[in-house]
PDB file of C-alpha atoms in Angstrom:
ATOM      1  CA  UNK A  33      -4.483  -5.844  17.773  1.00  0.00           C
ATOM      2  CA  UNK A  34      -7.004  -8.173  19.554  1.00  0.00           C
ATOM      3  CA  UNK A  35      -8.724 -10.896  17.266  1.00  0.00           C
ATOM      4  CA  UNK A  36     -10.647 -12.841  20.205  1.00  0.00           C
ATOM      5  CA  UNK A  37     -14.220 -11.302  20.508  1.00  0.00           C
ATOM      6  CA  UNK A  38     -13.946 -11.165  23.911  1.00  0.00           C
ATOM      7  CA  UNK A  39     -10.484  -9.075  24.258  1.00  0.00           C
ATOM      8  CA  UNK A  40     -12.002  -6.577  21.350  1.00  0.00           C
ATOM      9  CA  UNK A  41     -15.107  -6.165  23.610  1.00  0.00           C
ATOM     10  CA  UNK A  42     -12.699  -5.608  26.730  1.00  0.00           C
ATOM     11  CA  UNK A  43     -10.686  -2.957  24.240  1.00  0.00           C
ATOM     12  CA  UNK A  44     -14.104  -1.215  23.600  1.00  0.00           C
ATOM     13  CA  UNK A  45     -15.091  -1.056  27.364  1.00  0.00           C
ATOM     14  CA  UNK A  46     -11.569   0.084  28.364  1.00  0.00           C
ATOM     15  CA  UNK A  47     -11.919   3.007  25.581  1.00  0.00           C
ATOM     16  CA  UNK A  48     -15.388   3.798  26.824  1.00  0.00           C
ATOM     17  CA  UNK A  49     -14.205   4.184  30.468  1.00  0.00           C
ATOM     18  CA  UNK A  50     -11.358   6.539  29.484  1.00  0.00           C
ATOM     19  CA  UNK A  51     -14.260   8.615  27.823  1.00  0.00           C
ATOM     20  CA  UNK A  52     -16.186   8.489  30.815  1.00  0.00           C
ATOM     21  CA  UNK A  53     -13.259   9.413  33.355  1.00  0.00           C
ATOM     22  CA  UNK A  54     -12.229  12.107  31.060  1.00  0.00           C
ATOM     23  CA  UNK A  55      -8.815  10.617  30.077  1.00  0.00           C
ATOM     24  CA  UNK A  56      -9.493   9.761  26.227  1.00  0.00           C
ATOM     25  CA  UNK A  57      -6.293   9.079  24.500  1.00  0.00           C
ATOM     26  CA  UNK A  58      -7.692   9.939  21.221  1.00  0.00           C
ATOM     27  CA  UNK A  59      -5.475   7.195  19.497  1.00  0.00           C
ATOM     28  CA  UNK A  60      -5.074   6.970  15.869  1.00  0.00           C
ATOM     29  CA  UNK A  61      -6.163  10.925  15.123  1.00  0.00           C
ATOM     30  CA  UNK A  62      -3.334  12.190  13.404  1.00  0.00           C
ATOM     31  CA  UNK A  63      -2.454  12.462   9.760  1.00  0.00           C
ATOM     32  CA  UNK A  64       0.218   9.590  10.168  1.00  0.00           C
ATOM     33  CA  UNK A  65      -2.794   7.421  10.922  1.00  0.00           C
ATOM     34  CA  UNK A  66      -4.681   8.618   7.983  1.00  0.00           C
ATOM     35  CA  UNK A  67      -1.670   7.697   5.602  1.00  0.00           C
ATOM     36  CA  UNK A  68      -1.145   4.162   7.605  1.00  0.00           C
ATOM     37  CA  UNK A  69      -4.666   3.227   6.698  1.00  0.00           C
ATOM     38  CA  UNK A  70      -5.033   4.663   3.159  1.00  0.00           C
ATOM     39  CA  UNK A  71      -4.096   1.593   1.139  1.00  0.00           C
ATOM     40  CA  UNK A  72      -6.361  -0.867   3.531  1.00  0.00           C
ATOM     41  CA  UNK A  73      -8.386  -0.982   6.560  1.00  0.00           C
ATOM     42  CA  UNK A  74      -8.358  -3.485   9.251  1.00  0.00           C
ATOM     43  CA  UNK A  75     -10.993  -1.979  12.095  1.00  0.00           C
ATOM     44  CA  UNK A  76     -11.053  -4.083  15.212  1.00  0.00           C
ATOM     45  CA  UNK A  77     -14.804  -4.201  15.521  1.00  0.00           C
ATOM     46  CA  UNK A  78     -18.063  -3.174  13.925  1.00  0.00           C
ATOM     47  CA  UNK A  79     -20.831  -0.823  15.029  1.00  0.00           C
ATOM     48  CA  UNK A  80     -24.533  -0.619  13.824  1.00  0.00           C
ATOM     49  CA  UNK A  81     -25.382   2.604  15.235  1.00  0.00           C
ATOM     50  CA  UNK A  82     -28.059   5.699  15.008  1.00  0.00           C
ATOM     51  CA  UNK A  83     -27.593   8.529  12.938  1.00  0.00           C
ATOM     52  CA  UNK A  84     -28.010  10.960  15.691  1.00  0.00           C
ATOM     53  CA  UNK A  85     -25.495  13.438  15.914  1.00  0.00           C
ATOM     54  CA  UNK A  86     -25.608  12.897  19.956  1.00  0.00           C
ATOM     55  CA  UNK A  87     -24.075   9.346  19.884  1.00  0.00           C
ATOM     56  CA  UNK A  88     -20.484   9.852  18.225  1.00  0.00           C
ATOM     57  CA  UNK A  89     -19.292   6.426  18.416  1.00  0.00           C
ATOM     58  CA  UNK A  90     -15.787   6.459  17.863  1.00  0.00           C
ATOM     59  CA  UNK A  91     -15.423   9.374  20.432  1.00  0.00           C
ATOM     60  CA  UNK A  92     -17.313   7.050  22.931  1.00  0.00           C
ATOM     61  CA  UNK A  93     -15.104   4.394  22.584  1.00  0.00           C
ATOM     62  CA  UNK A  94     -11.986   6.643  22.462  1.00  0.00           C
ATOM     63  CA  UNK A  95     -10.990   5.380  18.755  1.00  0.00           C
ATOM     64  CA  UNK A  96      -9.457   6.636  15.555  1.00  0.00           C
ATOM     65  CA  UNK A  97      -8.820   6.484  12.071  1.00  0.00           C
ATOM     66  CA  UNK A  98      -9.697   3.007  10.868  1.00  0.00           C
ATOM     67  CA  UNK A  99     -10.277   1.356  14.243  1.00  0.00           C
ATOM     68  CA  UNK A 100     -14.344   1.069  14.213  1.00  0.00           C
ATOM     69  CA  UNK A 101     -16.405  -0.066  10.642  1.00  0.00           C
ATOM     70  CA  UNK A 102     -19.392   2.074  11.822  1.00  0.00           C
ATOM     71  CA  UNK A 103     -22.847   1.632  10.118  1.00  0.00           C
ATOM     72  CA  UNK A 104     -25.310   4.292  10.868  1.00  0.00           C
ATOM     73  CA  UNK A 105     -28.985   4.974   9.769  1.00  0.00           C
ATOM     74  CA  UNK A 106     -31.996   6.577  11.330  1.00  0.00           C
ATOM     75  CA  UNK A 107     -33.414   4.306  14.196  1.00  0.00           C
ATOM     76  CA  UNK A 108     -30.433   1.953  14.461  1.00  0.00           C
ATOM     77  CA  UNK A 109     -32.272  -0.092  11.745  1.00  0.00           C
ATOM     78  CA  UNK A 110     -31.448  -3.729  10.433  1.00  0.00           C
ATOM     79  CA  UNK A 111     -32.101  -2.657   6.767  1.00  0.00           C
ATOM     80  CA  UNK A 112     -30.742  -4.807   3.911  1.00  0.00           C
ATOM     81  CA  UNK A 113     -27.648  -2.162   3.320  1.00  0.00           C
ATOM     82  CA  UNK A 114     -26.708  -2.260   6.659  1.00  0.00           C
ATOM     83  CA  UNK A 115     -26.562  -6.064   7.188  1.00  0.00           C
ATOM     84  CA  UNK A 116     -24.811  -6.289   3.431  1.00  0.00           C
ATOM     85  CA  UNK A 117     -22.619  -3.756   5.019  1.00  0.00           C
ATOM     86  CA  UNK A 118     -21.931  -5.572   8.417  1.00  0.00           C
ATOM     87  CA  UNK A 119     -21.445  -8.622   6.296  1.00  0.00           C
ATOM     88  CA  UNK A 120     -18.780  -7.089   4.351  1.00  0.00           C
ATOM     89  CA  UNK A 121     -16.631  -5.997   7.408  1.00  0.00           C
ATOM     90  CA  UNK A 122     -17.089  -9.651   8.780  1.00  0.00           C
ATOM     91  CA  UNK A 123     -16.482 -11.551   5.858  1.00  0.00           C
ATOM     92  CA  UNK A 124     -13.737  -9.484   4.204  1.00  0.00           C
ATOM     93  CA  UNK A 125     -12.466  -7.477   7.032  1.00  0.00           C
ATOM     94  CA  UNK A 126     -12.559 -10.375   9.621  1.00  0.00           C
ATOM     95  CA  UNK A 127     -14.247  -8.455  12.337  1.00  0.00           C
ATOM     96  CA  UNK A 128     -14.835 -10.517  15.323  1.00  0.00           C
ATOM     97  CA  UNK A 129     -17.384  -7.942  16.886  1.00  0.00           C
ATOM     98  CA  UNK A 130     -20.457  -6.355  15.967  1.00  0.00           C
ATOM     99  CA  UNK A 131     -21.999  -3.777  18.723  1.00  0.00           C
ATOM    100  CA  UNK A 132     -25.509  -2.844  18.170  1.00  0.00           C
ATOM    101  CA  UNK A 133     -26.010   0.435  19.572  1.00  0.00           C
ATOM    102  CA  UNK A 134     -29.049   1.989  20.399  1.00  0.00           C
ATOM    103  CA  UNK A 135     -29.559   4.802  22.749  1.00  0.00           C
ATOM    104  CA  UNK A 136     -32.117   6.882  24.718  1.00  0.00           C
ATOM    105  CA  UNK A 137     -34.485   9.488  23.235  1.00  0.00           C
ATOM    106  CA  UNK A 138     -34.249   8.112  19.840  1.00  0.00           C
ATOM    107  CA  UNK A 139     -36.129  10.281  17.427  1.00  0.00           C
ATOM    108  CA  UNK A 140     -37.152   7.606  15.029  1.00  0.00           C
ATOM    109  CA  UNK A 141     -38.493   5.361  17.792  1.00  0.00           C
ATOM    110  CA  UNK A 142     -40.409   8.545  19.291  1.00  0.00           C
ATOM    111  CA  UNK A 143     -41.906   9.153  15.924  1.00  0.00           C
ATOM    112  CA  UNK A 144     -43.382   5.695  15.866  1.00  0.00           C
ATOM    113  CA  UNK A 145     -45.585   7.015  18.869  1.00  0.00           C
ATOM    114  CA  UNK A 146     -46.788  10.012  17.068  1.00  0.00           C
ATOM    115  CA  UNK A 147     -49.379   8.864  14.335  1.00  0.00           C
ATOM    116  CA  UNK A 148     -50.549  12.656  13.276  1.00  0.00           C
ATOM    117  CA  UNK A 149     -46.594  13.305  12.629  1.00  0.00           C
ATOM    118  CA  UNK A 150     -45.980  14.351   8.888  1.00  0.00           C
ATOM    119  CA  UNK A 151     -43.150  12.407   7.618  1.00  0.00           C
ATOM    120  CA  UNK A 152     -41.598  11.990   3.826  1.00  0.00           C
ATOM    121  CA  UNK A 153     -42.277   8.497   2.251  1.00  0.00           C
ATOM    122  CA  UNK A 154     -38.716   7.336   3.055  1.00  0.00           C
ATOM    123  CA  UNK A 155     -39.029   8.644   6.617  1.00  0.00           C
ATOM    124  CA  UNK A 156     -42.676   6.923   6.961  1.00  0.00           C
ATOM    125  CA  UNK A 157     -41.260   3.338   5.809  1.00  0.00           C
ATOM    126  CA  UNK A 158     -38.798   3.460   8.548  1.00  0.00           C
ATOM    127  CA  UNK A 159     -41.082   4.978  11.206  1.00  0.00           C
ATOM    128  CA  UNK A 160     -44.118   2.073  10.071  1.00  0.00           C
ATOM    129  CA  UNK A 161     -41.128  -0.480  10.510  1.00  0.00           C
ATOM    130  CA  UNK A 162     -40.547   0.613  13.973  1.00  0.00           C
ATOM    131  CA  UNK A 163     -44.288   1.074  14.767  1.00  0.00           C
ATOM    132  CA  UNK A 164     -45.118  -2.532  13.666  1.00  0.00           C
ATOM    133  CA  UNK A 165     -42.035  -3.777  15.831  1.00  0.00           C
ATOM    134  CA  UNK A 166     -43.471  -1.750  18.935  1.00  0.00           C
ATOM    135  CA  UNK A 167     -46.982  -3.156  18.689  1.00  0.00           C
ATOM    136  CA  UNK A 168     -45.478  -6.718  18.203  1.00  0.00           C
ATOM    137  CA  UNK A 169     -43.962  -6.207  21.566  1.00  0.00           C
ATOM    138  CA  UNK A 170     -47.062  -4.965  23.327  1.00  0.00           C
ATOM    139  CA  UNK A 171     -47.507  -1.293  22.186  1.00  0.00           C
ATOM    140  CA  UNK A 172     -47.590  -0.372  25.768  1.00  0.00           C
ATOM    141  CA  UNK A 173     -44.273   0.638  26.654  1.00  0.00           C
ATOM    142  CA  UNK A 174     -43.104   4.295  27.233  1.00  0.00           C
ATOM    143  CA  UNK A 175     -40.260   5.864  25.174  1.00  0.00           C
ATOM    144  CA  UNK A 176     -37.685   4.870  27.692  1.00  0.00           C
ATOM    145  CA  UNK A 177     -39.022   1.099  27.323  1.00  0.00           C
ATOM    146  CA  UNK A 178     -39.444   0.922  23.576  1.00  0.00           C
ATOM    147  CA  UNK A 179     -35.969   1.989  22.807  1.00  0.00           C
ATOM    148  CA  UNK A 180     -34.644  -0.312  24.989  1.00  0.00           C
ATOM    149  CA  UNK A 181     -36.452  -3.200  23.262  1.00  0.00           C
ATOM    150  CA  UNK A 182     -35.575  -1.873  19.967  1.00  0.00           C
ATOM    151  CA  UNK A 183     -32.045  -2.154  20.597  1.00  0.00           C
ATOM    152  CA  UNK A 184     -32.245  -5.892  21.582  1.00  0.00           C
ATOM    153  CA  UNK A 185     -34.667  -6.383  18.486  1.00  0.00           C
ATOM    154  CA  UNK A 186     -32.355  -4.867  16.068  1.00  0.00           C
ATOM    155  CA  UNK A 187     -29.483  -6.823  17.482  1.00  0.00           C
ATOM    156  CA  UNK A 188     -31.701  -9.895  17.177  1.00  0.00           C
ATOM    157  CA  UNK A 189     -33.072  -9.136  13.667  1.00  0.00           C
ATOM    158  CA  UNK A 190     -29.091  -8.383  12.316  1.00  0.00           C
ATOM    159  CA  UNK A 191     -28.565 -12.243  13.300  1.00  0.00           C
ATOM    160  CA  UNK A 192     -31.663 -14.033  12.447  1.00  0.00           C
ATOM    161  CA  UNK A 193     -31.229 -11.939   8.720  1.00  0.00           C
ATOM    162  CA  UNK A 194     -27.953 -13.180   8.044  1.00  0.00           C
ATOM    163  CA  UNK A 195     -26.978 -16.747   7.231  1.00  0.00           C
ATOM    164  CA  UNK A 196     -23.228 -15.864   7.145  1.00  0.00           C
ATOM    165  CA  UNK A 197     -23.436 -13.795  10.457  1.00  0.00           C
ATOM    166  CA  UNK A 198     -25.099 -16.738  11.897  1.00  0.00           C
ATOM    167  CA  UNK A 199     -22.473 -19.458  10.945  1.00  0.00           C
ATOM    168  CA  UNK A 200     -19.868 -16.814  12.188  1.00  0.00           C
ATOM    169  CA  UNK A 201     -21.692 -17.005  15.715  1.00  0.00           C
ATOM    170  CA  UNK A 202     -21.827 -20.620  16.061  1.00  0.00           C
ATOM    171  CA  UNK A 203     -18.179 -20.999  15.270  1.00  0.00           C
ATOM    172  CA  UNK A 204     -17.324 -18.588  17.808  1.00  0.00           C
ATOM    173  CA  UNK A 205     -15.486 -16.125  15.231  1.00  0.00           C
ATOM    174  CA  UNK A 206     -18.055 -13.524  15.963  1.00  0.00           C
ATOM    175  CA  UNK A 207     -20.101 -11.693  18.622  1.00  0.00           C
ATOM    176  CA  UNK A 208     -22.662  -9.792  18.572  1.00  0.00           C
ATOM    177  CA  UNK A 209     -23.454  -7.145  21.657  1.00  0.00           C
ATOM    178  CA  UNK A 210     -26.431  -5.047  22.226  1.00  0.00           C
ATOM    179  CA  UNK A 211     -25.855  -2.011  24.097  1.00  0.00           C
ATOM    180  CA  UNK A 212     -27.650   0.939  24.887  1.00  0.00           C
ATOM    181  CA  UNK A 213     -26.167   4.566  25.201  1.00  0.00           C
ATOM    182  CA  UNK A 214     -27.336   7.218  27.952  1.00  0.00           C
ATOM    183  CA  UNK A 215     -27.482  10.890  26.529  1.00  0.00           C
ATOM    184  CA  UNK A 216     -27.736  12.275  29.849  1.00  0.00           C
ATOM    185  CA  UNK A 217     -24.871   9.771  32.148  1.00  0.00           C
ATOM    186  CA  UNK A 218     -22.903   9.225  28.548  1.00  0.00           C
ATOM    187  CA  UNK A 219     -22.401   6.075  29.574  1.00  0.00           C
ATOM    188  CA  UNK A 220     -23.025   2.784  27.807  1.00  0.00           C
ATOM    189  CA  UNK A 221     -24.994  -0.140  29.155  1.00  0.00           C
ATOM    190  CA  UNK A 222     -23.812  -3.460  27.834  1.00  0.00           C
ATOM    191  CA  UNK A 223     -27.197  -5.360  27.556  1.00  0.00           C
ATOM    192  CA  UNK A 224     -25.733  -8.882  26.611  1.00  0.00           C
ATOM    193  CA  UNK A 225     -24.715 -11.174  23.640  1.00  0.00           C
ATOM    194  CA  UNK A 226     -26.993 -12.248  20.897  1.00  0.00           C
ATOM    195  CA  UNK A 227     -27.083 -16.194  20.064  1.00  0.00           C
ATOM    196  CA  UNK A 228     -27.577 -17.788  17.040  1.00  0.00           C
ATOM    197  CA  UNK A 229     -30.851 -19.879  16.577  1.00  0.00           C
ATOM    198  CA  UNK A 230     -30.515 -23.551  17.143  1.00  0.00           C
ATOM    199  CA  UNK A 231     -29.845 -24.880  13.626  1.00  0.00           C
ATOM    200  CA  UNK A 232     -32.413 -27.326  13.211  1.00  0.00           C
ATOM    201  CA  UNK A 233     -35.067 -24.513  14.178  1.00  0.00           C
ATOM    202  CA  UNK A 234     -37.884 -23.623  12.057  1.00  0.00           C
ATOM    203  CA  UNK A 235     -38.600 -19.896  11.519  1.00  0.00           C
TER     204      UNK A 235
END
């Protein structure tokens, strides 16, 4: 099992290419694998993604039970719970890679454009946060642009909100990669790595 961030990313890219080519191996998907990981888990990577049912993370990377530590919520948000979960994956499970996976036509981002939309209080809080984020980026983006900007921003926020993740990045033991899933082509675009802010930078 690869532990170097670059090797892990190569493994994820290869799995996604198999998916695109229609040659998925569906590894680690049987009952024997379930029994193997019953006592403990050792995922190769972590993914922060959207709760959208059209973005099946494990299938997209052609992985199985115990291979990925996946955190999903509406809008791929770097919430306190999401950050805490990913800190656990990195600090206790020694995961060397976090992929922040946004996607096209995100419903949460779309809702941020619609001020007349009736939402529950909890949803309104999430959408309101997204709306403020979009306005801070200029507020004139179309949905596709907004979804892409949000993916990059979510990855940036994840790193900036965690001292532990930042320290791991600086030491080279962690890589945080932003990626974007196209619902139509079913392909993942790799948008680049998030770098830690300089240690002497004042927020």
